[in-house]
Amino acid sequence: MKHSIIILLSAVVLAIGINSCQDNEENLNDASAPVVVNRFYPTSGGVGTEILITGKNFSTNPKEIKVTVGGRELKVLKSDMNNIMAIVPAMLGNGLINVQIGSHEPVSTIEEFQYVFTANVSTLAGSGEAGYADGIGTDAVFHFNDSPDNWRRGSICVDSKGNIYVGDVMNFCLRKITPDGTVTTFAGQAETEGTSDGSGSNARFRGFYGMETDSEDNIYLTDVFQWTIRKVTPEGNVTTLGSTDNEPWSISVDKRNGDIYYTKKDGGIWKWVPDGVDMQVTASGSAGIAIDDYGNIYACDVPTNTIKRYAADTWEENLVIGNGQLGSQDGNFLDASFYWPSGLKISSTGDLYVACEGHNIRRVDMQNNFVYTISGTGTAGFVNGQGTGASFNQPQDLAVDKNGNIYVFDKNNNAVRKIIYQ
């Protein structure tokens, strides 16, 4: 209650100061005097939170003021000589608040601001029932779950325009979902299995264990039941690049140069060499794979329930995330645990996102070396909602668009779920 009164009174003072002093040059920052930062309120919050920073020798001109947390800049809304009001951007993270006035050196707060992440889970497409139908949102129908055997795997990826592509496992076709949830059949023909190349419905598929886009929005996928690497252009033209005896599962593309890497069924990461002998990168790694902007490879190592990083070019294993135990414990890299990590993607900020078959979605914060549970109860279900109040049923893969939205291949729910995480 006390803090609420302080915030209210400070906000009133700030508003009065703005109205009375914005044209008074005597109230601009004094370059010969030090800048003092005292407190800020509130001390925690999510995207859109307005933070009031109190101190001395600020400025009535917001353009003179720069406020940052961990290098991320906050927009300054209002200011006077003793108060600054700034707004929190999405995905800010925790850290000290740094205030720089004009040519002064930045001054930091003593206390860290604690950023509160939110994860809103909804169903982008899919009715929850197994079948086949194009349509909008929950009017569309997929067939991901091959019950009773339930061993086939699907995959998902997203292009630069925000379109989502899904390997519809039991319908043997590639489905496209536009950002508004409209589902169409992009390539292949429903319930018709085959190996033919061609355009759109003339193409045939058998499996979709791995799928990813390159820098030009071409889709590369592993068709596992014929052990081939296939390419689908943005126009829907399907070609087979070649086959390999390594039985490729998950796949990723180095967007710097177009090099293709895949994980092998029985373990190992390999580089695709067209018309040649594929090069083995490592013997570890058996599920999801992703490549960062520097060419480092990350892979889910299911036997050890860890995420591993292999340095670009040398392929030296130089990071292990997870304690090797089967579980869903959040924590720093050495203490966290994963439950069958399966799908793996890297966001534009460099963080890793993991779909775990233990019914949850995890985030690996590469800046702070910490693993968080974004959403999922850890128990199978089909519930939309906030964070760990939502539930999934064997999420096997995921994709992250340029805005940070997450799309989940929710296998046993025959649905694509969307997570707005900020």
Coordinates of C-alpha atoms in Angstrom, one line a residue:
M1 CA 0.0 0.0 0.0
K2 CA 2.9 2.3 0.9
H3 CA 4.6 1.7 -2.4
S4 CA 1.3 2.4 -4.3
I5 CA 0.9 5.8 -2.6
I6 CA 4.5 6.7 -3.4
I7 CA 4.0 5.7 -7.1
L8 CA 0.8 7.7 -7.2
L9 CA 2.3 10.8 -5.6
S10 CA 5.4 10.6 -7.8
A11 CA 3.3 10.3 -10.9
V12 CA 1.4 13.4 -9.9
V13 CA 4.6 15.3 -9.3
L14 CA 5.9 14.1 -12.6
A15 CA 2.8 15.3 -14.5
I16 CA 2.9 18.7 -12.8
G17 CA 6.6 19.0 -13.6
I18 CA 6.0 18.2 -17.2
N19 CA 3.2 20.7 -17.5
S20 CA 5.0 23.6 -15.7
C21 CA 8.6 23.1 -16.7
Q22 CA 8.8 21.7 -20.2
D23 CA 9.5 25.1 -21.7
N24 CA 11.8 26.4 -18.9
E25 CA 15.4 26.1 -19.9
E26 CA 16.5 26.5 -16.3
N27 CA 15.1 23.0 -15.6
L28 CA 17.3 21.3 -18.1
N29 CA 20.0 19.0 -16.9
D30 CA 23.0 20.6 -15.2
A31 CA 26.1 19.2 -17.0
S32 CA 28.4 20.3 -14.1
A33 CA 26.5 18.4 -11.4
P34 CA 26.2 14.6 -10.9
V35 CA 23.1 12.6 -11.9
V36 CA 21.7 10.7 -8.9
V37 CA 19.3 7.7 -9.2
N38 CA 17.5 6.8 -6.1
R39 CA 14.6 4.3 -6.5
F40 CA 12.2 2.9 -9.1
Y41 CA 8.7 1.6 -8.9
P42 CA 7.4 -1.0 -9.5
T43 CA 10.4 -3.4 -9.1
S44 CA 8.9 -6.1 -11.3
G45 CA 6.5 -6.3 -14.2
G46 CA 5.9 -7.5 -17.8
V47 CA 5.7 -6.0 -21.2
G48 CA 3.9 -2.5 -21.1
T49 CA 4.7 -1.9 -17.4
E50 CA 5.4 1.8 -16.7
I51 CA 8.4 2.3 -14.4
L52 CA 8.8 5.5 -12.4
I53 CA 12.5 6.2 -11.7
T54 CA 13.3 8.9 -9.0
G55 CA 16.5 10.8 -8.5
K56 CA 18.1 14.2 -9.1
N57 CA 19.5 16.3 -12.0
F58 CA 17.5 14.5 -14.7
S59 CA 16.0 16.6 -17.5
T60 CA 12.7 17.9 -18.7
N61 CA 13.6 16.9 -22.2
P62 CA 12.9 13.1 -22.6
K63 CA 15.2 13.1 -25.7
E64 CA 18.2 13.7 -23.5
I65 CA 17.4 10.6 -21.5
K66 CA 18.4 7.0 -22.2
V67 CA 17.1 4.2 -20.0
T68 CA 18.4 0.6 -20.5
V69 CA 18.2 -2.8 -18.8
G70 CA 20.8 -5.3 -19.9
G71 CA 21.6 -3.3 -23.0
R72 CA 17.9 -3.1 -24.0
E73 CA 16.5 0.4 -24.3
L74 CA 13.2 1.4 -22.7
K75 CA 11.1 4.2 -24.2
V76 CA 11.0 7.3 -22.1
L77 CA 7.4 8.6 -21.9
K78 CA 7.8 11.6 -19.6
S79 CA 10.4 13.3 -17.4
D80 CA 11.2 16.2 -15.1
M81 CA 14.3 17.0 -13.0
N82 CA 13.5 14.3 -10.4
N83 CA 11.4 11.7 -12.2
I84 CA 11.5 9.6 -15.3
M85 CA 8.6 7.5 -16.6
A86 CA 9.7 4.6 -19.0
I87 CA 7.8 1.7 -20.5
V88 CA 9.0 -1.9 -20.5
P89 CA 9.4 -3.6 -23.9
A90 CA 8.7 -7.3 -24.6
M91 CA 11.3 -9.9 -23.5
L92 CA 13.3 -7.4 -21.5
G93 CA 14.7 -9.8 -18.9
N94 CA 16.1 -9.0 -15.4
G95 CA 18.8 -6.4 -14.7
L96 CA 19.9 -3.2 -13.2
I97 CA 18.3 -0.1 -14.6
N98 CA 20.8 2.3 -16.2
V99 CA 20.0 6.0 -16.7
Q100 CA 22.1 8.2 -18.9
I101 CA 21.3 12.0 -19.1
G102 CA 22.9 13.8 -22.0
S103 CA 26.7 13.5 -22.0
H104 CA 26.8 12.2 -18.4
E105 CA 28.1 8.7 -17.6
P106 CA 25.3 6.2 -17.1
V107 CA 24.1 5.7 -13.5
S108 CA 22.7 2.3 -12.3
T109 CA 20.2 1.4 -9.7
I110 CA 21.2 -0.8 -6.8
E111 CA 18.3 -3.1 -7.2
E112 CA 17.5 -5.2 -10.3
F113 CA 14.3 -4.9 -12.2
Q114 CA 12.6 -8.3 -12.3
Y115 CA 10.9 -9.0 -15.7
V116 CA 7.8 -11.1 -15.6
F117 CA 7.3 -13.3 -18.7
T118 CA 3.8 -14.3 -19.8
A119 CA 2.8 -17.1 -22.1
N120 CA -0.7 -17.1 -23.6
V121 CA -1.5 -20.5 -25.1
S122 CA -4.2 -20.9 -27.7
T123 CA -5.2 -23.4 -30.5
L124 CA -4.2 -21.9 -33.8
A125 CA -5.5 -24.8 -35.9
G126 CA -7.0 -28.3 -35.5
S127 CA -10.2 -29.6 -34.0
G128 CA -8.5 -32.1 -31.7
E129 CA -10.0 -35.0 -33.6
A130 CA -8.1 -37.1 -36.1
G131 CA -9.0 -36.7 -39.8
Y132 CA -8.6 -34.4 -42.7
A133 CA -10.1 -31.1 -43.6
D134 CA -8.9 -27.7 -44.7
G135 CA -10.5 -24.7 -43.0
I136 CA -9.9 -21.9 -40.5
G137 CA -8.7 -22.5 -37.0
T138 CA -10.5 -25.3 -35.2
D139 CA -12.6 -26.1 -38.3
A140 CA -9.4 -27.6 -39.8
V141 CA -8.6 -31.2 -39.1
F142 CA -5.2 -33.0 -38.9
H143 CA -4.1 -36.6 -38.4
F144 CA -0.9 -36.5 -36.3
N145 CA -1.5 -39.4 -34.0
D146 CA -0.9 -42.9 -35.5
S147 CA -2.6 -44.7 -32.7
P148 CA -2.3 -47.5 -31.5
D149 CA 1.3 -47.7 -32.5
N150 CA 2.0 -44.0 -32.0
W151 CA 5.6 -44.1 -33.2
R152 CA 5.5 -41.8 -36.3
R153 CA 6.8 -38.3 -35.8
G154 CA 5.7 -35.0 -37.4
S155 CA 7.4 -31.6 -37.7
I156 CA 6.7 -27.9 -38.1
C157 CA 8.5 -24.8 -39.4
V158 CA 7.7 -21.2 -40.2
D159 CA 8.8 -18.9 -43.0
S160 CA 9.8 -15.2 -43.0
K161 CA 6.2 -14.1 -43.6
G162 CA 4.9 -15.9 -40.6
N163 CA 3.3 -18.8 -42.5
I164 CA 3.5 -22.1 -40.7
Y165 CA 4.1 -25.5 -42.4
V166 CA 3.2 -28.8 -40.8
G167 CA 4.0 -32.3 -41.7
D168 CA 0.6 -34.0 -41.5
V169 CA 1.9 -37.4 -40.7
M170 CA -1.0 -39.8 -41.3
N171 CA -2.4 -37.8 -44.2
F172 CA 1.0 -37.9 -46.0
C173 CA 0.8 -34.2 -47.0
L174 CA 2.3 -30.9 -46.2
R175 CA -0.2 -28.4 -44.7
K176 CA 0.2 -24.6 -44.7
I177 CA -1.3 -22.3 -42.0
T178 CA -1.4 -18.6 -42.6
P179 CA -1.0 -16.3 -39.5
D180 CA -4.8 -15.9 -39.2
G181 CA -5.2 -19.7 -38.9
T182 CA -6.3 -20.6 -42.4
V183 CA -5.3 -24.2 -43.2
T184 CA -4.7 -25.4 -46.8
T185 CA -2.9 -28.4 -48.3
F186 CA 0.3 -27.1 -49.7
A187 CA 1.9 -30.2 -51.2
G188 CA 0.8 -33.8 -51.5
Q189 CA -2.6 -35.4 -51.5
A190 CA -4.4 -36.4 -48.4
E191 CA -4.3 -40.1 -47.4
T192 CA -2.2 -40.9 -50.5
E193 CA 1.3 -42.1 -49.7
G194 CA 4.1 -42.1 -52.3
T195 CA 7.5 -40.8 -53.3
S196 CA 6.8 -38.7 -56.4
D197 CA 8.2 -35.2 -57.0
G198 CA 5.9 -32.6 -58.5
S199 CA 4.0 -29.4 -57.9
G200 CA 1.4 -29.1 -55.1
S201 CA -1.1 -32.0 -55.1
N202 CA 1.0 -33.9 -57.7
A203 CA 3.8 -34.6 -55.1
R204 CA 3.7 -37.5 -52.7
F205 CA 5.3 -38.1 -49.3
R206 CA 5.8 -40.8 -46.8
G207 CA 7.2 -39.1 -43.7
F208 CA 8.0 -35.7 -42.1
Y209 CA 10.4 -36.3 -39.3
G210 CA 12.3 -33.1 -39.7
M211 CA 11.5 -29.8 -41.4
E212 CA 13.1 -26.3 -41.6
T213 CA 13.2 -23.3 -43.9
D214 CA 16.3 -21.6 -45.4
S215 CA 16.9 -17.8 -45.9
E216 CA 14.8 -17.8 -49.1
D217 CA 11.8 -19.7 -47.5
N218 CA 12.5 -23.0 -49.2
I219 CA 11.5 -25.9 -47.0
Y220 CA 13.8 -28.8 -46.4
L221 CA 12.5 -32.0 -44.9
T222 CA 13.5 -35.6 -44.2
D223 CA 11.2 -38.2 -45.8
V224 CA 12.2 -40.9 -43.4
F225 CA 10.5 -44.0 -44.9
Q226 CA 12.6 -43.6 -48.0
W227 CA 15.5 -41.9 -46.2
T228 CA 15.7 -38.9 -48.5
I229 CA 16.2 -35.1 -48.2
R230 CA 13.5 -33.2 -50.1
K231 CA 13.0 -29.6 -51.0
V232 CA 9.8 -27.6 -51.3
T233 CA 9.9 -24.2 -52.9
P234 CA 7.7 -21.3 -51.7
E235 CA 5.5 -22.1 -54.8
G236 CA 5.0 -25.7 -53.7
N237 CA 7.3 -27.4 -56.1
V238 CA 8.7 -30.6 -54.5
T239 CA 12.1 -32.2 -55.5
T240 CA 14.2 -35.0 -54.0
L241 CA 17.7 -33.8 -53.4
G242 CA 19.0 -37.3 -52.8
S243 CA 19.0 -40.3 -50.4
T244 CA 21.4 -41.4 -47.7
D245 CA 22.1 -44.6 -45.8
N246 CA 22.3 -42.6 -42.5
E247 CA 18.5 -42.7 -42.0
P248 CA 18.0 -38.9 -41.3
W249 CA 15.5 -37.7 -38.8
S250 CA 15.5 -34.0 -37.7
I251 CA 17.0 -31.4 -40.1
S252 CA 18.3 -27.9 -39.9
V253 CA 19.7 -25.4 -42.4
D254 CA 22.7 -23.0 -41.8
K255 CA 21.0 -19.8 -43.2
R256 CA 24.4 -18.2 -43.8
N257 CA 25.3 -20.5 -46.6
G258 CA 22.5 -23.1 -47.1
D259 CA 24.4 -26.1 -45.7
I260 CA 22.1 -28.8 -44.5
Y261 CA 22.6 -30.9 -41.3
Y262 CA 20.6 -33.7 -39.9
T263 CA 20.4 -36.1 -37.0
K264 CA 20.7 -39.8 -37.6
K265 CA 18.1 -42.3 -36.3
D266 CA 20.5 -44.1 -34.0
G267 CA 22.5 -41.1 -32.9
G268 CA 24.9 -38.7 -34.5
I269 CA 24.8 -35.4 -36.5
W270 CA 25.8 -35.3 -40.2
K271 CA 26.3 -32.7 -42.8
W272 CA 24.5 -33.3 -46.1
V273 CA 26.9 -33.6 -49.1
P274 CA 24.9 -33.7 -52.4
D275 CA 26.2 -36.4 -54.7
G276 CA 28.9 -37.3 -52.2
V277 CA 29.6 -38.9 -48.8
D278 CA 27.9 -37.1 -45.9
M279 CA 30.3 -35.8 -43.2
Q280 CA 29.8 -36.9 -39.6
V281 CA 29.9 -34.0 -37.2
T282 CA 29.5 -35.9 -33.9
A283 CA 28.2 -39.3 -32.7
S284 CA 25.9 -37.6 -30.2
G285 CA 22.5 -36.0 -30.8
S286 CA 19.5 -38.0 -31.8
A287 CA 16.5 -35.6 -32.0
G288 CA 15.9 -31.9 -32.6
I289 CA 18.7 -29.9 -34.2
A290 CA 19.2 -26.1 -34.7
I291 CA 21.9 -23.8 -36.0
D292 CA 22.6 -20.3 -34.7
D293 CA 23.8 -17.2 -36.6
Y294 CA 27.4 -18.2 -36.1
G295 CA 27.2 -21.7 -37.4
N296 CA 27.2 -23.4 -33.9
I297 CA 25.0 -26.6 -33.8
Y298 CA 22.6 -27.3 -31.0
A299 CA 21.0 -30.8 -30.6
C300 CA 18.7 -32.6 -28.3
D301 CA 20.5 -35.7 -27.0
V302 CA 17.6 -37.9 -25.9
P303 CA 19.6 -40.7 -24.3
T304 CA 21.1 -38.2 -21.8
N305 CA 18.1 -35.8 -21.7
T306 CA 20.4 -32.8 -22.4
I307 CA 20.9 -30.1 -25.0
K308 CA 24.5 -30.0 -26.5
R309 CA 26.3 -27.3 -28.5
Y310 CA 29.0 -28.1 -31.1
A311 CA 31.3 -25.2 -32.1
A312 CA 31.2 -24.1 -35.7
D313 CA 33.8 -25.7 -38.0
T314 CA 35.6 -27.6 -35.2
W315 CA 32.4 -29.4 -34.0
E316 CA 33.9 -29.6 -30.5
E317 CA 31.3 -30.3 -27.9
N318 CA 31.6 -27.1 -25.7
L319 CA 28.3 -26.8 -23.8
V320 CA 26.0 -29.2 -22.1
I321 CA 22.6 -27.9 -20.9
G322 CA 20.9 -30.1 -18.3
N323 CA 22.0 -32.4 -15.5
G324 CA 21.2 -35.6 -17.4
Q325 CA 18.3 -36.6 -15.2
L326 CA 14.8 -37.3 -16.6
G327 CA 12.6 -34.4 -15.3
S328 CA 11.3 -30.9 -15.8
Q329 CA 13.3 -28.9 -13.2
D330 CA 14.0 -25.3 -14.1
G331 CA 17.3 -23.8 -13.1
N332 CA 20.8 -22.9 -14.3
F333 CA 22.4 -25.1 -17.0
L334 CA 23.9 -27.5 -14.5
D335 CA 20.8 -28.0 -12.4
A336 CA 18.0 -28.0 -15.0
S337 CA 16.5 -31.3 -16.3
F338 CA 14.6 -32.2 -19.5
Y339 CA 12.0 -34.9 -20.1
W340 CA 12.7 -36.4 -23.5
P341 CA 13.7 -33.2 -25.4
S342 CA 12.5 -33.6 -28.9
G343 CA 12.0 -30.5 -31.0
L344 CA 14.5 -27.6 -30.9
K345 CA 14.5 -24.1 -32.5
I346 CA 16.5 -20.9 -32.0
S347 CA 14.8 -17.5 -31.8
S348 CA 15.9 -14.2 -33.3
T349 CA 17.4 -13.3 -29.9
G350 CA 19.5 -16.4 -29.7
D351 CA 17.5 -18.3 -27.1
L352 CA 16.6 -22.0 -27.5
Y353 CA 13.1 -23.3 -27.4
V354 CA 12.5 -27.0 -26.7
A355 CA 9.5 -29.2 -27.1
C356 CA 9.6 -32.0 -24.5
E357 CA 7.6 -35.1 -24.8
G358 CA 7.0 -34.7 -21.1
H359 CA 4.2 -32.4 -22.1
N360 CA 5.8 -29.0 -21.7
I361 CA 7.7 -26.3 -23.6
R362 CA 11.0 -25.0 -22.3
R363 CA 13.1 -21.9 -22.9
V364 CA 16.9 -21.9 -22.7
D365 CA 18.0 -18.3 -21.8
M366 CA 21.5 -18.2 -23.4
Q367 CA 22.3 -14.8 -21.9
N368 CA 21.6 -15.8 -18.3
N369 CA 22.4 -19.5 -18.6
F370 CA 19.0 -20.5 -17.2
V371 CA 16.2 -22.9 -18.3
Y372 CA 12.5 -21.9 -17.8
T373 CA 9.3 -23.8 -18.3
I374 CA 7.2 -21.6 -20.6
S375 CA 4.0 -23.6 -20.6
G376 CA 2.6 -27.0 -20.0
T377 CA 1.7 -28.8 -16.7
G378 CA 3.9 -31.9 -17.3
T379 CA 0.7 -34.0 -17.6
A380 CA -1.1 -34.8 -20.8
G381 CA -4.1 -32.6 -21.6
F382 CA -5.6 -30.2 -24.1
V383 CA -6.2 -26.9 -22.3
N384 CA -5.5 -23.3 -23.5
G385 CA -4.5 -20.7 -21.0
Q386 CA -1.6 -18.9 -19.3
G387 CA 1.8 -20.5 -18.8
T388 CA 1.8 -23.7 -16.8
G389 CA -2.0 -23.6 -16.6
A390 CA -2.1 -24.7 -20.2
S391 CA -1.5 -28.4 -21.2
F392 CA -0.2 -30.4 -24.2
N393 CA -0.2 -34.0 -25.2
Q394 CA 3.2 -35.1 -26.4
P395 CA 4.5 -32.0 -28.2
Q396 CA 7.1 -33.2 -30.6
D397 CA 8.3 -30.1 -32.4
L398 CA 8.0 -26.4 -32.5
A399 CA 8.8 -23.3 -34.6
V400 CA 9.5 -19.7 -33.6
D401 CA 8.6 -16.7 -35.9
K402 CA 10.5 -13.4 -36.2
N403 CA 8.2 -11.8 -33.6
G404 CA 8.9 -14.5 -31.0
N405 CA 5.6 -16.3 -31.4
I406 CA 5.9 -20.1 -30.8
Y407 CA 4.0 -22.7 -32.7
V408 CA 3.8 -26.2 -31.3
F409 CA 3.2 -29.5 -33.1
D410 CA 0.9 -31.0 -30.4
K411 CA 0.9 -34.6 -31.7
N412 CA -1.7 -36.5 -29.6
N413 CA -4.1 -33.5 -29.7
N414 CA -4.0 -33.4 -33.5
A415 CA -3.5 -29.6 -33.2
V416 CA -1.1 -26.7 -33.8
R417 CA -0.9 -24.6 -30.7
K418 CA 0.3 -21.0 -30.6
I419 CA 2.1 -19.4 -27.7
I420 CA 2.4 -15.6 -27.4
Y421 CA 5.4 -15.4 -25.2
Q422 CA 6.6 -12.0 -24.0

